[in-house]
mmCIF file of C-alpha atoms and ligand atoms in Angstrom:
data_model
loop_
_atom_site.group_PDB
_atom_site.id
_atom_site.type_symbol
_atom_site.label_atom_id
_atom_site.label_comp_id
_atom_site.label_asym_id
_atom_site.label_seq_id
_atom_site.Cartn_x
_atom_site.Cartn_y
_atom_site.Cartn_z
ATOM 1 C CA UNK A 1 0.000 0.000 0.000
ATOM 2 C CA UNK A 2 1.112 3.573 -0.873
ATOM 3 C CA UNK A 3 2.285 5.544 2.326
ATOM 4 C CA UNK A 4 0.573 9.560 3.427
ATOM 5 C CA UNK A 5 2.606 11.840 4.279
ATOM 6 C CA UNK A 6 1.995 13.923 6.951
ATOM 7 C CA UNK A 7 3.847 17.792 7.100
ATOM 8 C CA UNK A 8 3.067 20.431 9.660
ATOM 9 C CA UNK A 9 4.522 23.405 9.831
ATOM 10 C CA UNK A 10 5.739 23.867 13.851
ATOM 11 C CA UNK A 11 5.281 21.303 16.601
ATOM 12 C CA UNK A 12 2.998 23.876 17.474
ATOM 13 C CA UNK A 13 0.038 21.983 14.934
ATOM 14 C CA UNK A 14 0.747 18.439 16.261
ATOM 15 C CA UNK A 15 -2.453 18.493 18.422
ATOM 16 C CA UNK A 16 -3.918 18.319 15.031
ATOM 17 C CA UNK A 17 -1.729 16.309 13.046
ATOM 18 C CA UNK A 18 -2.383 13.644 15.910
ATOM 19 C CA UNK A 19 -6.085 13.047 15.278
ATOM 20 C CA UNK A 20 -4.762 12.422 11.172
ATOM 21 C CA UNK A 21 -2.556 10.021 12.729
ATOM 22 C CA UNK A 22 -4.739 7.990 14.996
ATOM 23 C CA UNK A 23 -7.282 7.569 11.837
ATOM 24 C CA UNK A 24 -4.811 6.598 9.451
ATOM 25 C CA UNK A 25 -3.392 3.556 12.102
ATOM 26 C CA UNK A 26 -7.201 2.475 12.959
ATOM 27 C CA UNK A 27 -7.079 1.898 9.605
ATOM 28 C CA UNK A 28 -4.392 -0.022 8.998
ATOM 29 C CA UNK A 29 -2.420 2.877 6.822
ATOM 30 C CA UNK A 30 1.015 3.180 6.703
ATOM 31 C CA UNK A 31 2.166 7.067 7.410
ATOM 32 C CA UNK A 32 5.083 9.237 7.933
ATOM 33 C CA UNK A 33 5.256 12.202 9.826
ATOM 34 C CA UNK A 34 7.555 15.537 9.066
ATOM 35 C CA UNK A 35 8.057 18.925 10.670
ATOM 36 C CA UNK A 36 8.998 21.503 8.022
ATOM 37 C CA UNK A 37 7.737 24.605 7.413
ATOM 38 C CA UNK A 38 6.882 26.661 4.180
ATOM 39 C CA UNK A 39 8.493 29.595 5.553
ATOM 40 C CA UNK A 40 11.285 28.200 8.058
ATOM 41 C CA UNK A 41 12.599 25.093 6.198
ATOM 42 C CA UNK A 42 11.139 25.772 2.978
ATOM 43 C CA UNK A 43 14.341 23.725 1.025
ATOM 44 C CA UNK A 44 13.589 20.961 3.059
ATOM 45 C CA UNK A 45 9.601 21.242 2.737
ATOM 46 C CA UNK A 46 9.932 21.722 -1.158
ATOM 47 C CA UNK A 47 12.708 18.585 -1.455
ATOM 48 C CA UNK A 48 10.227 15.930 0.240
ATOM 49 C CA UNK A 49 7.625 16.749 -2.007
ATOM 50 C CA UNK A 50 9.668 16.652 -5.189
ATOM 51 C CA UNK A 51 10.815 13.064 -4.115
ATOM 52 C CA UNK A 52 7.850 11.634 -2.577
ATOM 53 C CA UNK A 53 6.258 10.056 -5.371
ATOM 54 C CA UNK A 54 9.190 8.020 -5.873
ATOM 55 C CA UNK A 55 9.474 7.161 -1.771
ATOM 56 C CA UNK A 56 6.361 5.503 -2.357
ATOM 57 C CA UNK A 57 3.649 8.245 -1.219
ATOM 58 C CA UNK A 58 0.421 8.416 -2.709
ATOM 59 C CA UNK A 59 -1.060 11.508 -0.743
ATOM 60 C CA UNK A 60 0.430 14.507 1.428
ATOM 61 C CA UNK A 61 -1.082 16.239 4.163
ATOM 62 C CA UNK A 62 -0.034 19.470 5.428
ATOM 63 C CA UNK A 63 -1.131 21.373 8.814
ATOM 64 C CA UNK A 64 -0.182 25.139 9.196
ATOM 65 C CA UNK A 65 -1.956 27.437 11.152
ATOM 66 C CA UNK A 66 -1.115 31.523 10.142
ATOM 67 C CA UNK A 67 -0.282 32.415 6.976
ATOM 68 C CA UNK A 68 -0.389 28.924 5.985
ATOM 69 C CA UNK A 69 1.274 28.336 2.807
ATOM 70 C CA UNK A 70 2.819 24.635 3.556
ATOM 71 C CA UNK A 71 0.445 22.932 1.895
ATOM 72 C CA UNK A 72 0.284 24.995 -1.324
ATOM 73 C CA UNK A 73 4.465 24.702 -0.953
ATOM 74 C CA UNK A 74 4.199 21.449 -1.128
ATOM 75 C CA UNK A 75 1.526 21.240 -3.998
ATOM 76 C CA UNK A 76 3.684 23.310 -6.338
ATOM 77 C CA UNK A 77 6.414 20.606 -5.998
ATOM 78 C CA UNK A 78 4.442 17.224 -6.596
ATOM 79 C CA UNK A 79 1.485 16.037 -8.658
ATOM 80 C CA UNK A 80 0.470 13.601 -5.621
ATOM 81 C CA UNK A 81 -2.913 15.535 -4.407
ATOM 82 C CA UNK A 82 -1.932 17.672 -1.304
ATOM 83 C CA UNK A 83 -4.796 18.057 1.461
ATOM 84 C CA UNK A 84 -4.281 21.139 3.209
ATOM 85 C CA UNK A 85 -5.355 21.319 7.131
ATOM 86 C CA UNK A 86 -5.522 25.179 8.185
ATOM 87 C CA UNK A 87 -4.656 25.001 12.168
ATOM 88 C CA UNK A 88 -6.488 27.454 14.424
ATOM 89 C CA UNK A 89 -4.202 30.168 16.579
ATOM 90 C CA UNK A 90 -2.724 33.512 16.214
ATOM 91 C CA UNK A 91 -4.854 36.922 16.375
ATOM 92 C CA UNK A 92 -7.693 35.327 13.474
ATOM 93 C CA UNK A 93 -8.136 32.158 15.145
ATOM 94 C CA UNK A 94 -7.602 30.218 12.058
ATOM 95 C CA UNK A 95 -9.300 32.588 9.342
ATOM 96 C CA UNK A 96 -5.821 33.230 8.178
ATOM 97 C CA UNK A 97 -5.028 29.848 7.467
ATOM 98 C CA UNK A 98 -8.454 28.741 6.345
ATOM 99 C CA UNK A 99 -8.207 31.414 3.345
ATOM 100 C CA UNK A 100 -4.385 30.624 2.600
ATOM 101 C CA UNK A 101 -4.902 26.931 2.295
ATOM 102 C CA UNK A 102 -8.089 26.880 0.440
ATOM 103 C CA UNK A 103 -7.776 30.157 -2.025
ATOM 104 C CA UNK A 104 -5.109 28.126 -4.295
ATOM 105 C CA UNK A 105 -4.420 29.683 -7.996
ATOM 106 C CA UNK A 106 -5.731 27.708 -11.158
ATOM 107 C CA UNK A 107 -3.612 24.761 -12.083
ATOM 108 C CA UNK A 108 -2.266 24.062 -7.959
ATOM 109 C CA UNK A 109 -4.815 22.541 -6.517
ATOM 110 C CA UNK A 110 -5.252 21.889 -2.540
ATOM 111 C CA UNK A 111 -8.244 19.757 -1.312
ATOM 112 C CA UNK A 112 -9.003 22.070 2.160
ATOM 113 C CA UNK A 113 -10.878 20.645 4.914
ATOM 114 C CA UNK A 114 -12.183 22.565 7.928
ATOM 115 C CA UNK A 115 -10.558 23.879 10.438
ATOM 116 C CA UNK A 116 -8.341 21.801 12.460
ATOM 117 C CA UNK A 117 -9.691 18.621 10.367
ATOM 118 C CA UNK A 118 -7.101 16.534 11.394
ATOM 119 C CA UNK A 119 -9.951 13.328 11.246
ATOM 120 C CA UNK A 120 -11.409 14.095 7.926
ATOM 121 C CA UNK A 121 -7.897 14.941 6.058
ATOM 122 C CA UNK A 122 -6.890 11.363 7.416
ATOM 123 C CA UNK A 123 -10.012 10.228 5.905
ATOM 124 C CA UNK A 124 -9.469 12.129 2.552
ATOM 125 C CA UNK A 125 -6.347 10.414 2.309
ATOM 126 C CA UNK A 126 -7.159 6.979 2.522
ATOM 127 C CA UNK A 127 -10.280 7.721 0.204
ATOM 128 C CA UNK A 128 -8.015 8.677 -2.622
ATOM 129 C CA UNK A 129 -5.814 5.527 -1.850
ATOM 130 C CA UNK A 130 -9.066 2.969 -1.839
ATOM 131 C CA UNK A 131 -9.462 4.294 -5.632
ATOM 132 C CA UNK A 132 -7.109 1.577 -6.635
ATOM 133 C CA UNK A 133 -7.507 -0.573 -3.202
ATOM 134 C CA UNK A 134 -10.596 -2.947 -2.764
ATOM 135 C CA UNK A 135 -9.817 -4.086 0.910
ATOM 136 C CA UNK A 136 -8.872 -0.186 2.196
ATOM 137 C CA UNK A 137 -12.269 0.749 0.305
ATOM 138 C CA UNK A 138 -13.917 -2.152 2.370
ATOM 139 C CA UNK A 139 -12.250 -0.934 5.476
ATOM 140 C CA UNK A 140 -13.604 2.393 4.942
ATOM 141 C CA UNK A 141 -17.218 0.850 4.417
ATOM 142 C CA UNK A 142 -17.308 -0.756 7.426
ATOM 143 C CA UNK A 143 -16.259 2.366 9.497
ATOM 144 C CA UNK A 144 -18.829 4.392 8.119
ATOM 145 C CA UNK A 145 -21.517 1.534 9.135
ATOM 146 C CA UNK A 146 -19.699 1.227 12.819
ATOM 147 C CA UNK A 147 -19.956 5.555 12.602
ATOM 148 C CA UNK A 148 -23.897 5.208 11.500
ATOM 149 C CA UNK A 149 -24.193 2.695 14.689
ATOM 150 C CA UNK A 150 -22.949 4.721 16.896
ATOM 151 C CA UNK A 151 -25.592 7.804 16.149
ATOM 152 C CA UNK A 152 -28.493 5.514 16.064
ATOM 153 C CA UNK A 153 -27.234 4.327 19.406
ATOM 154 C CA UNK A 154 -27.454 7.711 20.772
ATOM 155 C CA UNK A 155 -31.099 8.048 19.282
ATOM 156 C CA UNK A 156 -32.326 5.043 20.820
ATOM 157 C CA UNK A 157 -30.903 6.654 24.175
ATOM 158 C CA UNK A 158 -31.279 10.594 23.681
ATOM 159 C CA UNK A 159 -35.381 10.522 24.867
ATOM 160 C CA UNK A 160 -34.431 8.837 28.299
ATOM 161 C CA UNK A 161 -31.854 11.254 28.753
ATOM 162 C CA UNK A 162 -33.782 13.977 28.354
HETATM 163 C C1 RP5 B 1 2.672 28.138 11.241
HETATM 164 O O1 RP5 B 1 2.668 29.093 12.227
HETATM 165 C C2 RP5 B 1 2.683 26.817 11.945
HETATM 166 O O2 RP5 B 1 2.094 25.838 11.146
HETATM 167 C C3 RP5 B 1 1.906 27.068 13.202
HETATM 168 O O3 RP5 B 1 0.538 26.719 13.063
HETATM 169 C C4 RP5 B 1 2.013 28.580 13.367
HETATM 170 C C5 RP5 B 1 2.752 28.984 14.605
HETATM 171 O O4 RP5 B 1 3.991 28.337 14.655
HETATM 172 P P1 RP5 B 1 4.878 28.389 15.975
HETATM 173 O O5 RP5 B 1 5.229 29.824 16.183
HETATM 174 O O6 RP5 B 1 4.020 27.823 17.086
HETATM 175 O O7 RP5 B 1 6.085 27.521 15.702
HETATM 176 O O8 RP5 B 1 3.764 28.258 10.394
#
């Protein structure tokens, strides 16, 4: 199975970047995890996503919070798809981020998912990786079942509780 790769741009975002990794080992997907930033370590940033088709990745994630340009860094430099998560902090809260991750120029694209997303860019991920892999897609199926469970659970409960 193709690996994710998982970027954030300070130590500061792992909070984040944890809840990506905890999905993507529930379900069984192999992962490495980087600290380099757009702005920092950009020569670093830009060399792992030139090389990381070839190192056997077949999606990147990137977590910044601020002016959040890692992911769109690391977009410019690979044709894997990039999934931008914009990290909340500094004096907009996240705003900042949300609007330099998602407002990408024609021909770069980022997929953008909320706000410290760590859960759904995990999810992204192995979507775009159970394209071309029947037992990750099945995986996937059967979490969203065990997910449905889970709320019907709590509607069977919520009128006693109340
Ligand atoms: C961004 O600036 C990082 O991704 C982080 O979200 C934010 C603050 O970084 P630190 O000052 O905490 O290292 O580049």
């Amino acid at each position: 199975m193709k690996k994710i790769g998982i970027v954030m741009g300070s130590d500061s975002d792992l909070p984040v970047v944890q809840k990506a990794v905890d999905t993507l080992k529930a379900l069984d997907i192999p992962y490495e995890v980087h600290i380099y930033s757009a702005h920092r370590t950009p020569e670093e940033a830009s060399r792992f996503a030139r090389s990381a088709r070839e190192e056997g990745f077949g999606a990147l994630i990137a977590a910044a919070g601020m002016a959040a340009h890692l992911a769109g860094a690391l977009a410019a430099n690979t044709t894997l798809p990039v999934i931008g998560i914009p990290c909340k902090g500094g004096a907009m809260d996240g705003l900042d981020a949300l609007l330099s991750t998602v407002q990408m120029p024609s021909g770069i694209p980022v997929a953008t998912v909320a706000l410290n997303g760590g859960v759904n860019a995990a999810l992204l991920a192995a979507q775009i990786l159970a394209v071309e892999d029947g037992t990750l897609a099945k995986r996937l199926e059967a979490k969203r079942q065990t997910d449905a469970r889970t709320v019907l659970e709590k509607d069977a409960n919520i009128a006693s509780a109340l």
